[in-house]
Amino acid sequence: MALRQIVNLPEPILRRKAKPVSKFDKDLQTLIDDMIETMREAPGVGLAAPQINISQQLAVVEYAENEDDEEEDNEEAPSRPKKLFVLINPEITKASEEKVIGVEGCLSIPGLLGEVERHKSVQVKALNRHGIPVKLKTEGWMARIFQHEIDHLNGVLFTDRATEVWVPKPDEVVDLD
Ligand code: ZN
């Protein structure tokens, strides 16, 4: 495994629609493992292939959802195990009408945060790392991360959707993806 370099704006690949993955070979498995390692090292809660300069419909997500996802900074909540997802050629098949506002940042846009409205829950159809179709139902912050990653695969960045962006204060820490 190896760390890959994360590219930042204005790298044009971040604005391109990524190509679907068609070969589930050894190189793909290496790429997925490298992306997981790169995401953990960053650290981030998600990483899409265009962010490491590869135009493929592939993203990884790793996040521990708290029971009280709605409540901010609930430090009393027991920490849950992190869940790791590999999303290949993902598509949102259903999205809740209800939307929620949250603060996002991006590993490819250092030094900016923004307030972004997202669907509260989404259903996603994707392939796993072995090419097997999977259906995922996500809610809350996990659903937000999935939407952020799928946007990356379509050349869309959180700043396109943000109602407001700002430079974070030193104590303002947000999960990046
Ligand atoms: Zn991002």
GROMACS .gro file of C-alpha atoms and ligand atoms in nm:
model
  178
    1MET     CA    1   0.000   0.000   0.000
    2ALA     CA    2   0.107   0.352  -0.061
    3LEU     CA    3  -0.011   0.700   0.013
    4ARG     CA    4  -0.134   0.898  -0.287
    5GLN     CA    5  -0.108   1.270  -0.326
    6ILE     CA    6  -0.432   1.462  -0.277
    7VAL     CA    7  -0.484   1.730  -0.542
    8ASN     CA    8  -0.641   2.068  -0.469
    9LEU     CA    9  -0.833   2.325  -0.662
   10PRO     CA   10  -0.784   2.447  -0.933
   11GLU     CA   11  -0.676   2.101  -1.057
   12PRO     CA   12  -0.909   2.045  -1.359
   13ILE     CA   13  -0.969   1.676  -1.279
   14LEU     CA   14  -1.179   1.788  -0.980
   15ARG     CA   15  -1.423   1.942  -1.228
   16ARG     CA   16  -1.456   1.644  -1.461
   17LYS     CA   17  -1.716   1.370  -1.449
   18ALA     CA   18  -1.523   1.055  -1.364
   19LYS     CA   19  -1.537   0.746  -1.585
   20PRO     CA   20  -1.717   0.434  -1.469
   21VAL     CA   21  -1.502   0.152  -1.334
   22SER     CA   22  -1.522  -0.156  -1.557
   23LYS     CA   23  -1.225  -0.372  -1.455
   24PHE     CA   24  -1.217  -0.528  -1.110
   25ASP     CA   25  -0.858  -0.637  -1.132
   26LYS     CA   26  -0.557  -0.635  -0.902
   27ASP     CA   27  -0.473  -0.275  -0.990
   28LEU     CA   28  -0.817  -0.166  -0.873
   29GLN     CA   29  -0.770  -0.348  -0.542
   30THR     CA   30  -0.436  -0.171  -0.492
   31LEU     CA   31  -0.594   0.163  -0.578
   32ILE     CA   32  -0.877   0.105  -0.326
   33ASP     CA   33  -0.630   0.010  -0.051
   34ASP     CA   34  -0.419   0.316  -0.129
   35MET     CA   35  -0.726   0.538  -0.113
   36ILE     CA   36  -0.825   0.397   0.227
   37GLU     CA   37  -0.473   0.456   0.356
   38THR     CA   38  -0.463   0.809   0.211
   39MET     CA   39  -0.804   0.894   0.361
   40ARG     CA   40  -0.695   0.773   0.706
   41GLU     CA   41  -0.364   0.956   0.689
   42ALA     CA   42  -0.522   1.288   0.578
   43PRO     CA   43  -0.726   1.240   0.805
   44GLY     CA   44  -1.061   1.243   0.632
   45VAL     CA   45  -1.399   1.072   0.647
   46GLY     CA   46  -1.415   1.018   0.272
   47LEU     CA   47  -1.205   1.036  -0.043
   48ALA     CA   48  -1.300   1.021  -0.410
   49ALA     CA   49  -1.062   0.902  -0.684
   50PRO     CA   50  -1.052   1.240  -0.868
   51GLN     CA   51  -0.902   1.383  -0.547
   52ILE     CA   52  -0.594   1.170  -0.609
   53ASN     CA   53  -0.591   1.261  -0.977
   54ILE     CA   54  -0.770   0.950  -1.103
   55SER     CA   55  -1.081   1.000  -1.310
   56GLN     CA   56  -1.275   0.693  -1.201
   57GLN     CA   57  -1.612   0.649  -1.031
   58LEU     CA   58  -1.467   0.529  -0.704
   59ALA     CA   59  -1.487   0.665  -0.349
   60VAL     CA   60  -1.414   0.541   0.001
   61VAL     CA   61  -1.595   0.651   0.317
   62GLU     CA   62  -1.512   0.574   0.678
   63TYR     CA   63  -1.717   0.721   0.953
   64ALA     CA   64  -1.855   0.633   1.296
   65GLU     CA   65  -2.207   0.758   1.320
   66ASN     CA   66  -2.319   0.866   1.663
   67GLU     CA   67  -2.655   0.763   1.790
   68ASP     CA   68  -2.740   1.126   1.854
   69ASP     CA   69  -2.630   1.244   1.517
   70GLU     CA   70  -2.863   1.540   1.534
   71GLU     CA   71  -2.713   1.676   1.851
   72GLU     CA   72  -2.400   1.874   1.805
   73ASP     CA   73  -2.089   1.797   2.004
   74ASN     CA   74  -2.250   1.527   2.208
   75GLU     CA   75  -1.938   1.404   2.379
   76GLU     CA   76  -2.134   1.183   2.616
   77ALA     CA   77  -2.253   0.963   2.332
   78PRO     CA   78  -2.068   0.631   2.326
   79SER     CA   79  -1.829   0.616   2.035
   80ARG     CA   80  -1.941   0.366   1.778
   81PRO     CA   81  -1.719   0.158   1.557
   82LYS     CA   82  -1.628   0.317   1.228
   83LYS     CA   83  -1.785   0.178   0.915
   84LEU     CA   84  -1.586   0.152   0.596
   85PHE     CA   85  -1.754   0.172   0.256
   86VAL     CA   86  -1.611   0.133  -0.092
   87LEU     CA   87  -1.840   0.291  -0.351
   88ILE     CA   88  -1.791   0.207  -0.716
   89ASN     CA   89  -2.008   0.362  -0.989
   90PRO     CA   90  -2.247   0.488  -0.718
   91GLU     CA   91  -2.584   0.637  -0.794
   92ILE     CA   92  -2.839   0.798  -0.567
   93THR     CA   93  -3.163   0.608  -0.625
   94LYS     CA   94  -3.378   0.779  -0.364
   95ALA     CA   95  -3.341   1.099  -0.167
   96SER     CA   96  -3.554   1.232   0.115
   97GLU     CA   97  -3.747   1.549   0.052
   98GLU     CA   98  -3.632   1.664   0.390
   99LYS     CA   99  -3.305   1.850   0.377
  100VAL     CA  100  -3.063   1.949   0.649
  101ILE     CA  101  -2.797   2.215   0.674
  102GLY     CA  102  -2.447   2.125   0.788
  103VAL     CA  103  -2.094   2.260   0.780
  104GLU     CA  104  -1.861   2.091   0.532
  105GLY     CA  105  -1.500   2.111   0.435
  106CYS     CA  106  -1.304   1.931   0.165
  107LEU     CA  107  -0.956   1.780   0.153
  108SER     CA  108  -0.918   1.934  -0.194
  109ILE     CA  109  -1.020   2.284  -0.083
  110PRO     CA  110  -0.800   2.352   0.220
  111GLY     CA  111  -0.881   2.652   0.434
  112LEU     CA  112  -1.250   2.688   0.350
  113LEU     CA  113  -1.568   2.569   0.518
  114GLY     CA  114  -1.922   2.615   0.403
  115GLU     CA  115  -2.281   2.568   0.500
  116VAL     CA  116  -2.441   2.313   0.269
  117GLU     CA  117  -2.798   2.188   0.243
  118ARG     CA  118  -2.820   1.812   0.175
  119HIS     CA  119  -3.087   1.545   0.166
  120LYS     CA  120  -3.134   1.409   0.516
  121SER     CA  121  -3.130   1.052   0.389
  122VAL     CA  122  -3.032   0.888   0.062
  123GLN     CA  123  -3.038   0.542  -0.087
  124VAL     CA  124  -2.738   0.456  -0.296
  125LYS     CA  125  -2.683   0.181  -0.549
  126ALA     CA  126  -2.319   0.092  -0.609
  127LEU     CA  127  -2.075  -0.191  -0.669
  128ASN     CA  128  -1.846  -0.311  -0.396
  129ARG     CA  129  -1.474  -0.374  -0.448
  130HIS     CA  130  -1.546  -0.712  -0.603
  131GLY     CA  131  -1.800  -0.576  -0.849
  132ILE     CA  132  -2.100  -0.705  -0.655
  133PRO     CA  133  -2.404  -0.473  -0.651
  134VAL     CA  134  -2.495  -0.329  -0.313
  135LYS     CA  135  -2.774  -0.104  -0.191
  136LEU     CA  136  -2.707   0.128   0.097
  137LYS     CA  137  -2.946   0.333   0.306
  138THR     CA  138  -2.784   0.623   0.482
  139GLU     CA  139  -2.901   0.897   0.706
  140GLY     CA  140  -2.770   1.203   0.883
  141TRP     CA  141  -2.400   1.277   0.862
  142MET     CA  142  -2.326   0.954   0.675
  143ALA     CA  143  -2.578   1.054   0.407
  144ARG     CA  144  -2.405   1.392   0.386
  145ILE     CA  145  -2.064   1.228   0.330
  146PHE     CA  146  -2.207   1.001   0.060
  147GLN     CA  147  -2.358   1.300  -0.120
  148HIS     CA  148  -2.030   1.491  -0.095
  149GLU     CA  149  -1.836   1.196  -0.245
  150ILE     CA  150  -2.085   1.129  -0.525
  151ASP     CA  151  -2.067   1.500  -0.610
  152HIS     CA  152  -1.688   1.463  -0.647
  153LEU     CA  153  -1.741   1.188  -0.904
  154ASN     CA  154  -1.954   1.432  -1.104
  155GLY     CA  155  -1.711   1.722  -1.081
  156VAL     CA  156  -1.921   1.905  -0.822
  157LEU     CA  157  -1.765   2.060  -0.510
  158PHE     CA  158  -1.927   2.164  -0.184
  159THR     CA  159  -1.852   2.528  -0.261
  160ASP     CA  160  -2.092   2.501  -0.559
  161ARG     CA  161  -2.375   2.414  -0.323
  162ALA     CA  162  -2.277   2.620  -0.021
  163THR     CA  163  -2.499   2.908   0.080
  164GLU     CA  164  -2.205   3.061   0.262
  165VAL     CA  165  -1.831   2.989   0.273
  166TRP     CA  166  -1.573   3.115   0.518
  167VAL     CA  167  -1.218   3.070   0.639
  168PRO     CA  168  -1.236   2.863   0.960
  169LYS     CA  169  -1.124   3.004   1.292
  170PRO     CA  170  -0.836   2.814   1.454
  171ASP     CA  171  -1.074   2.625   1.685
  172GLU     CA  172  -1.327   2.543   1.415
  173VAL     CA  173  -1.270   2.179   1.328
  174VAL     CA  174  -1.482   1.991   1.077
  175ASP     CA  175  -1.444   1.642   0.929
  176LEU     CA  176  -1.299   1.669   0.579
  177ASP     CA  177  -1.373   1.454   0.277
  178ZN      ZN  178  -1.434   1.679  -0.084
   0.00000   0.00000   0.00000
